[in-house]
PDB file of C-alpha atoms and ligand atoms in Angstrom:
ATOM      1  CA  UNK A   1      41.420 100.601 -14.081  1.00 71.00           C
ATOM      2  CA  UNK A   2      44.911 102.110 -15.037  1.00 78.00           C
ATOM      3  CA  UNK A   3      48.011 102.357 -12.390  1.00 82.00           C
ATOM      4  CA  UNK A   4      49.944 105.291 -13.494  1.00 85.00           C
ATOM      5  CA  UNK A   5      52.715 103.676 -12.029  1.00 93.00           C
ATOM      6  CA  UNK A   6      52.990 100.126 -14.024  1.00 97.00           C
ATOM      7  CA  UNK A   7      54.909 100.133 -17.230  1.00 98.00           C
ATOM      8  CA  UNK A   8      52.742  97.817 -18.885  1.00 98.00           C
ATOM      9  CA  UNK A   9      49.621 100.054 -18.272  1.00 97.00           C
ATOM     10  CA  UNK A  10      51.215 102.647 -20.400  1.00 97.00           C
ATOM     11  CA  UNK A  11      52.531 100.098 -22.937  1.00 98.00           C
ATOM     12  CA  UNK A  12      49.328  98.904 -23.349  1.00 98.00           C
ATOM     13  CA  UNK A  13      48.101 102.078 -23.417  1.00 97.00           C
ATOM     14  CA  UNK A  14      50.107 103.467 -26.436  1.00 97.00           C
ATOM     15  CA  UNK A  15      51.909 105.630 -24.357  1.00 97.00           C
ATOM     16  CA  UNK A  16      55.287 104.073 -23.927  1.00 97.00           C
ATOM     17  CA  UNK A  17      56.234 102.786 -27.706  1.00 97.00           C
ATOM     18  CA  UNK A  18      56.430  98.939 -28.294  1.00 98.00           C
ATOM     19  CA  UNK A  19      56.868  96.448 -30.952  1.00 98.00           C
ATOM     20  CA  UNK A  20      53.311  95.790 -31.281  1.00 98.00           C
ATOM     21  CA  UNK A  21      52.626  92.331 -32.901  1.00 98.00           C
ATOM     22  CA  UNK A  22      48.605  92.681 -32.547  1.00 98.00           C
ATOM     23  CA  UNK A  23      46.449  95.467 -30.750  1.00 98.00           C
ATOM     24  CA  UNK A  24      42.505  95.296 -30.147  1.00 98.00           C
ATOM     25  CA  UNK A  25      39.997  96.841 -27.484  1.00 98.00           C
ATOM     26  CA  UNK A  26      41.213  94.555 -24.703  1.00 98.00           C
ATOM     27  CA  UNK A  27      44.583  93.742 -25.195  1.00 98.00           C
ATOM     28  CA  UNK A  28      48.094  94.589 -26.524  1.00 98.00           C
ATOM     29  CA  UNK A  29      50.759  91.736 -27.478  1.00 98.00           C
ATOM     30  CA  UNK A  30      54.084  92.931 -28.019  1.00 98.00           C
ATOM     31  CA  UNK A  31      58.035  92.086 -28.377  1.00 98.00           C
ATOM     32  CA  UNK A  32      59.429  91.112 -25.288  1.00 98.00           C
ATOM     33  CA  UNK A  33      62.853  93.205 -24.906  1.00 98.00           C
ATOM     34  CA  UNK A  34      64.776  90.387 -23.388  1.00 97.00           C
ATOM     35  CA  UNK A  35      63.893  87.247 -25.296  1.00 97.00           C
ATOM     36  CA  UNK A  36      64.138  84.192 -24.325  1.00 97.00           C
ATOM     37  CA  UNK A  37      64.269  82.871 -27.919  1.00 97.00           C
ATOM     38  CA  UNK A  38      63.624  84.647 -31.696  1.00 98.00           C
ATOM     39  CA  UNK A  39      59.963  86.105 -31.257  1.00 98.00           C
ATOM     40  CA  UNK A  40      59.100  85.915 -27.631  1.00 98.00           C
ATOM     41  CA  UNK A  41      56.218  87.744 -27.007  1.00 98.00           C
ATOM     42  CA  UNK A  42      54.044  89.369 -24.042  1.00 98.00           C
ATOM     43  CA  UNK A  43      50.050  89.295 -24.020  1.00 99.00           C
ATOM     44  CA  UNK A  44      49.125  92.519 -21.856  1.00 98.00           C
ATOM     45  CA  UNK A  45      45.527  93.684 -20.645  1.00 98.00           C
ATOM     46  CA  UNK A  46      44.846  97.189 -20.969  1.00 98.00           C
ATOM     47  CA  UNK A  47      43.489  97.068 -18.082  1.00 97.00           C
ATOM     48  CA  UNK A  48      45.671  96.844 -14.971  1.00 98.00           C
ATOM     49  CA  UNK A  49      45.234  93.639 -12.927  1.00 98.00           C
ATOM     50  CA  UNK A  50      48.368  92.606 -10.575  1.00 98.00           C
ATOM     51  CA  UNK A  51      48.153  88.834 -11.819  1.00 98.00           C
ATOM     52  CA  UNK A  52      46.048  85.706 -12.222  1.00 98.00           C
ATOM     53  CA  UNK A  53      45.093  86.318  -8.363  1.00 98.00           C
ATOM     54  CA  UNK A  54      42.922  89.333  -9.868  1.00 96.00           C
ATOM     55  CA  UNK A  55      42.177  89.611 -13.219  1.00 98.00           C
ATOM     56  CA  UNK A  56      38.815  89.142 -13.711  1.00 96.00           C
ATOM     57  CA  UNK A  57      37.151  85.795 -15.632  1.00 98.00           C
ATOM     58  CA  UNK A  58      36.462  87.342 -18.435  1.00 98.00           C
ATOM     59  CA  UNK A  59      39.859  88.582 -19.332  1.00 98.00           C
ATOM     60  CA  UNK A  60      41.839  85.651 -18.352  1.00 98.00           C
ATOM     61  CA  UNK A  61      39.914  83.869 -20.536  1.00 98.00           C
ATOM     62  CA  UNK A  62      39.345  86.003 -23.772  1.00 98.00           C
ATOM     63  CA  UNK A  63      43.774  86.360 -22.864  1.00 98.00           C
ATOM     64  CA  UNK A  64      44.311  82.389 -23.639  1.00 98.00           C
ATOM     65  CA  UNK A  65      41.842  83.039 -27.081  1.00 98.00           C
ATOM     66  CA  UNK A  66      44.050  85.495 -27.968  1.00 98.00           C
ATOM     67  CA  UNK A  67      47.370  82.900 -26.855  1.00 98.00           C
ATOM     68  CA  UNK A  68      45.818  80.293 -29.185  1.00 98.00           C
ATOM     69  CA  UNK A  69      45.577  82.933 -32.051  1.00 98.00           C
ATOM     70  CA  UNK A  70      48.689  84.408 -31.521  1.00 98.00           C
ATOM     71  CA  UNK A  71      50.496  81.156 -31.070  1.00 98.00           C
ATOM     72  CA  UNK A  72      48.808  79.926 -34.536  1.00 98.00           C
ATOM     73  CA  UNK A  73      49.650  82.622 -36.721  1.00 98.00           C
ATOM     74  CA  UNK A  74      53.398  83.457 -34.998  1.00 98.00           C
ATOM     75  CA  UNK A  75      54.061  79.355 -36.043  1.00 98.00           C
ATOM     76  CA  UNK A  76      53.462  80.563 -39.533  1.00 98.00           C
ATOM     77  CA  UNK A  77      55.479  83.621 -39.219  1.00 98.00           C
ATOM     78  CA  UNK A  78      58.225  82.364 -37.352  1.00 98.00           C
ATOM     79  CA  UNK A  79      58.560  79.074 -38.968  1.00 98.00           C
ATOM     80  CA  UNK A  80      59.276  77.953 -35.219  1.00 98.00           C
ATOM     81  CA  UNK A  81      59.218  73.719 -34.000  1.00 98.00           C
ATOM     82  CA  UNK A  82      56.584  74.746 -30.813  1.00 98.00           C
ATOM     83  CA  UNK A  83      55.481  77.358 -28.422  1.00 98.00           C
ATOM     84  CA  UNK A  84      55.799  77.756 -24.489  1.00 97.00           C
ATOM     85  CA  UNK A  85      52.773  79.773 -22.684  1.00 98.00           C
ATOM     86  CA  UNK A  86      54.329  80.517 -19.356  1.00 98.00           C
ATOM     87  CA  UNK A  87      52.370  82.891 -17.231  1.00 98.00           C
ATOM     88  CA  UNK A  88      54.538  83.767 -13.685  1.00 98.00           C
ATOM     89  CA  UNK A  89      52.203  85.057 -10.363  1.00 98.00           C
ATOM     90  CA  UNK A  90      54.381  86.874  -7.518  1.00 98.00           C
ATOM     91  CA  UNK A  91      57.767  87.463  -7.182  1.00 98.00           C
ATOM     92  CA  UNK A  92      58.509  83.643  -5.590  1.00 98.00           C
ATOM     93  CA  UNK A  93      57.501  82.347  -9.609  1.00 97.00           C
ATOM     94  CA  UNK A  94      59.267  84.491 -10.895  1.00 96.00           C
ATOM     95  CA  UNK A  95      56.944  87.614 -11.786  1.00 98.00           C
ATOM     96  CA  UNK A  96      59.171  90.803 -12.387  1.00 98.00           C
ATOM     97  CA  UNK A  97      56.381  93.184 -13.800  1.00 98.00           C
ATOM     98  CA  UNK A  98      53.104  93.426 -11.487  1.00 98.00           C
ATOM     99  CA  UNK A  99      50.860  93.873 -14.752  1.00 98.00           C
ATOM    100  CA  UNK A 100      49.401  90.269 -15.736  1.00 98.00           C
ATOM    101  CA  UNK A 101      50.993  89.637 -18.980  1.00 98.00           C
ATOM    102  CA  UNK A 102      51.125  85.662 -20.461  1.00 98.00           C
ATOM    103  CA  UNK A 103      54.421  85.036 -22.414  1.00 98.00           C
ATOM    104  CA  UNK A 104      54.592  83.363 -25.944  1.00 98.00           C
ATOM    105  CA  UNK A 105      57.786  81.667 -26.118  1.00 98.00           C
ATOM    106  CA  UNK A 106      58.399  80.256 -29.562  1.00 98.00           C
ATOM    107  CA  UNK A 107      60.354  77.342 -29.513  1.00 98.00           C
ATOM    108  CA  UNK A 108      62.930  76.200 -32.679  1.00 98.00           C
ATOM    109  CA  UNK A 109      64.470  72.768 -32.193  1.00 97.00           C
ATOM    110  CA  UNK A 110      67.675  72.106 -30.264  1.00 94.00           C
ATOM    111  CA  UNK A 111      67.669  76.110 -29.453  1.00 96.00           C
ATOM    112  CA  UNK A 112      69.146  75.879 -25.921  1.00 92.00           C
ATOM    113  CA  UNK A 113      67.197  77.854 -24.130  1.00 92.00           C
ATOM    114  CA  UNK A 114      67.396  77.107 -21.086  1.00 88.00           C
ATOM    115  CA  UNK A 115      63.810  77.406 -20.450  1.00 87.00           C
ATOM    116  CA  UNK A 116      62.578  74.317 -18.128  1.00 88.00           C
ATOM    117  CA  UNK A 117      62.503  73.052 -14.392  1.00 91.00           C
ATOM    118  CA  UNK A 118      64.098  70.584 -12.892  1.00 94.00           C
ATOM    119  CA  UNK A 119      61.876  67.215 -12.199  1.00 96.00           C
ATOM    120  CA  UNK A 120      61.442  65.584  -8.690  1.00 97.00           C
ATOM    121  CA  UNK A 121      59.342  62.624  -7.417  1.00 97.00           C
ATOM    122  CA  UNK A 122      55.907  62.959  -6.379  1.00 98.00           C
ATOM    123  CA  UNK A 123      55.833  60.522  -3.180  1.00 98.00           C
ATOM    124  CA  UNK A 124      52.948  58.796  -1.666  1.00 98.00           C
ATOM    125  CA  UNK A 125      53.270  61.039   1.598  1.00 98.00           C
ATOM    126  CA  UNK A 126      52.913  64.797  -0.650  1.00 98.00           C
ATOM    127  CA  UNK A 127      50.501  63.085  -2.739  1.00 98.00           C
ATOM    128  CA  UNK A 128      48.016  62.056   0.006  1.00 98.00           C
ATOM    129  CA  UNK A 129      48.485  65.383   1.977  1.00 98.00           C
ATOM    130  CA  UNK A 130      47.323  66.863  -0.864  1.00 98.00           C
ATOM    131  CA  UNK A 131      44.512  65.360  -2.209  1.00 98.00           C
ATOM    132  CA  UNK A 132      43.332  65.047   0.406  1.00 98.00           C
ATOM    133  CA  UNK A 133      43.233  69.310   1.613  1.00 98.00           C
ATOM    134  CA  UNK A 134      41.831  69.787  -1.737  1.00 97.00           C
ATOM    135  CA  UNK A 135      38.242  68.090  -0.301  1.00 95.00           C
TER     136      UNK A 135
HETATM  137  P1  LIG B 201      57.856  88.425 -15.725  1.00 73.41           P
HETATM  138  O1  LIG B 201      59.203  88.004 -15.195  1.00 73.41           O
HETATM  139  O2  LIG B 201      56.933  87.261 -15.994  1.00 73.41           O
HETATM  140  O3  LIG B 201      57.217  89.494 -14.871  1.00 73.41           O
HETATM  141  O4  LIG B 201      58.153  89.014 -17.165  1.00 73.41           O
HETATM  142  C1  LIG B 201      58.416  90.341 -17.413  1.00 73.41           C
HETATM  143  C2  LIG B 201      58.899  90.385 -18.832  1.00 73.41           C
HETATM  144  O5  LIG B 201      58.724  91.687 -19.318  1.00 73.41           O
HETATM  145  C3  LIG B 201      60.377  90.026 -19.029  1.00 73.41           C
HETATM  146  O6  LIG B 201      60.472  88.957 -19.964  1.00 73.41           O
HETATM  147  C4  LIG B 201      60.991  91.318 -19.556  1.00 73.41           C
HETATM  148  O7  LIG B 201      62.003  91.078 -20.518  1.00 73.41           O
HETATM  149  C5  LIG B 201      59.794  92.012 -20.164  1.00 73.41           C
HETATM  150  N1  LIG B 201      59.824  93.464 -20.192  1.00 73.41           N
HETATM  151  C6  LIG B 201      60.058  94.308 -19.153  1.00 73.41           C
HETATM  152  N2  LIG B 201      59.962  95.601 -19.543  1.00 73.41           N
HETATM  153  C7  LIG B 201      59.652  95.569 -20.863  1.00 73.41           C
HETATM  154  C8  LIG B 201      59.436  96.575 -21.849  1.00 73.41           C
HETATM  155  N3  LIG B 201      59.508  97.879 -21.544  1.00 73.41           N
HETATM  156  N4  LIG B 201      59.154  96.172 -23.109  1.00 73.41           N
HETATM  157  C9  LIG B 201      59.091  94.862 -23.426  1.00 73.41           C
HETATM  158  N5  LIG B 201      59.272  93.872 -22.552  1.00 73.41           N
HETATM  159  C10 LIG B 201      59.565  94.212 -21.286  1.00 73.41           C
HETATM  160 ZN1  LIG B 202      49.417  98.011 -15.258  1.00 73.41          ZN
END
């Protein structure tokens, strides 16, 4: 299904031009317009699924075939050090556009991106809580 309200949709679509690094039935994977470093990248469905919480098996998992692809052959174009896959559900992670899309974030040593979190400590009291709701 399309939304004729989501920019991606009509990215995807072809209707709404893009830098388009790789296009085939299922997906689109284009230039990101605000990069987070030289050749950052968005995988987008063509069809229109809010986020992980909804896309459907299949596509979520022929979209991390395509990641592995893409992030193979971009290396050789690129001549980048590593990749990021970052892939943000809801507004409270950081999602912005409400059209699953994965991001390929090439990575070039010492490039200062900025991209990372900040690391806590996982204590015995989280931990336990935890593992044991997951039962
Ligand atoms: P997110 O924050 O995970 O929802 O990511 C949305 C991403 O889409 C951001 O990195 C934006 O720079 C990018 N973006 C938004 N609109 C466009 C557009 N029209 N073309 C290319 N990239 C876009
Ligand atoms: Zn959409």
């Amino acid at each position: 299904m399309k939304d004729n309200n989501c920019i991606f949709c009509k990215i995807a679509a072809g209707e709404i031009p893009s830098a388009t690094l790789y296009e085939d039935d299922d997906f689109r994977v284009i230039l990101d317009q605000g990069p987070a470093t030289k050749g950052h990248a968005l995988i987008l469905p063509k069809e229109h699924y809010r986020n992980l919480y909804d896309i459907d098996e299949e596509t979520a998992a022929k979209a991390f075939l395509l990641a592995k692809k893409m992030v193979k052959k971009m290396t050789d174009v690129l001549g980048c050090d590593g990749y990021n896959v970052v892939q943000n559900n809801e507004e409270a992670a950081g999602q912005t556009v409400f059209h699953f899309h994965m991001h390929l974030i090439p990575r070039y040593k010492d490039d200062n991106s900025g991209f990372g979190w900040n690391t806590g400590e996982l204590t015995d009291e989280v931990k336990n809580e935890i593992l044991e709701k997951i039962k």
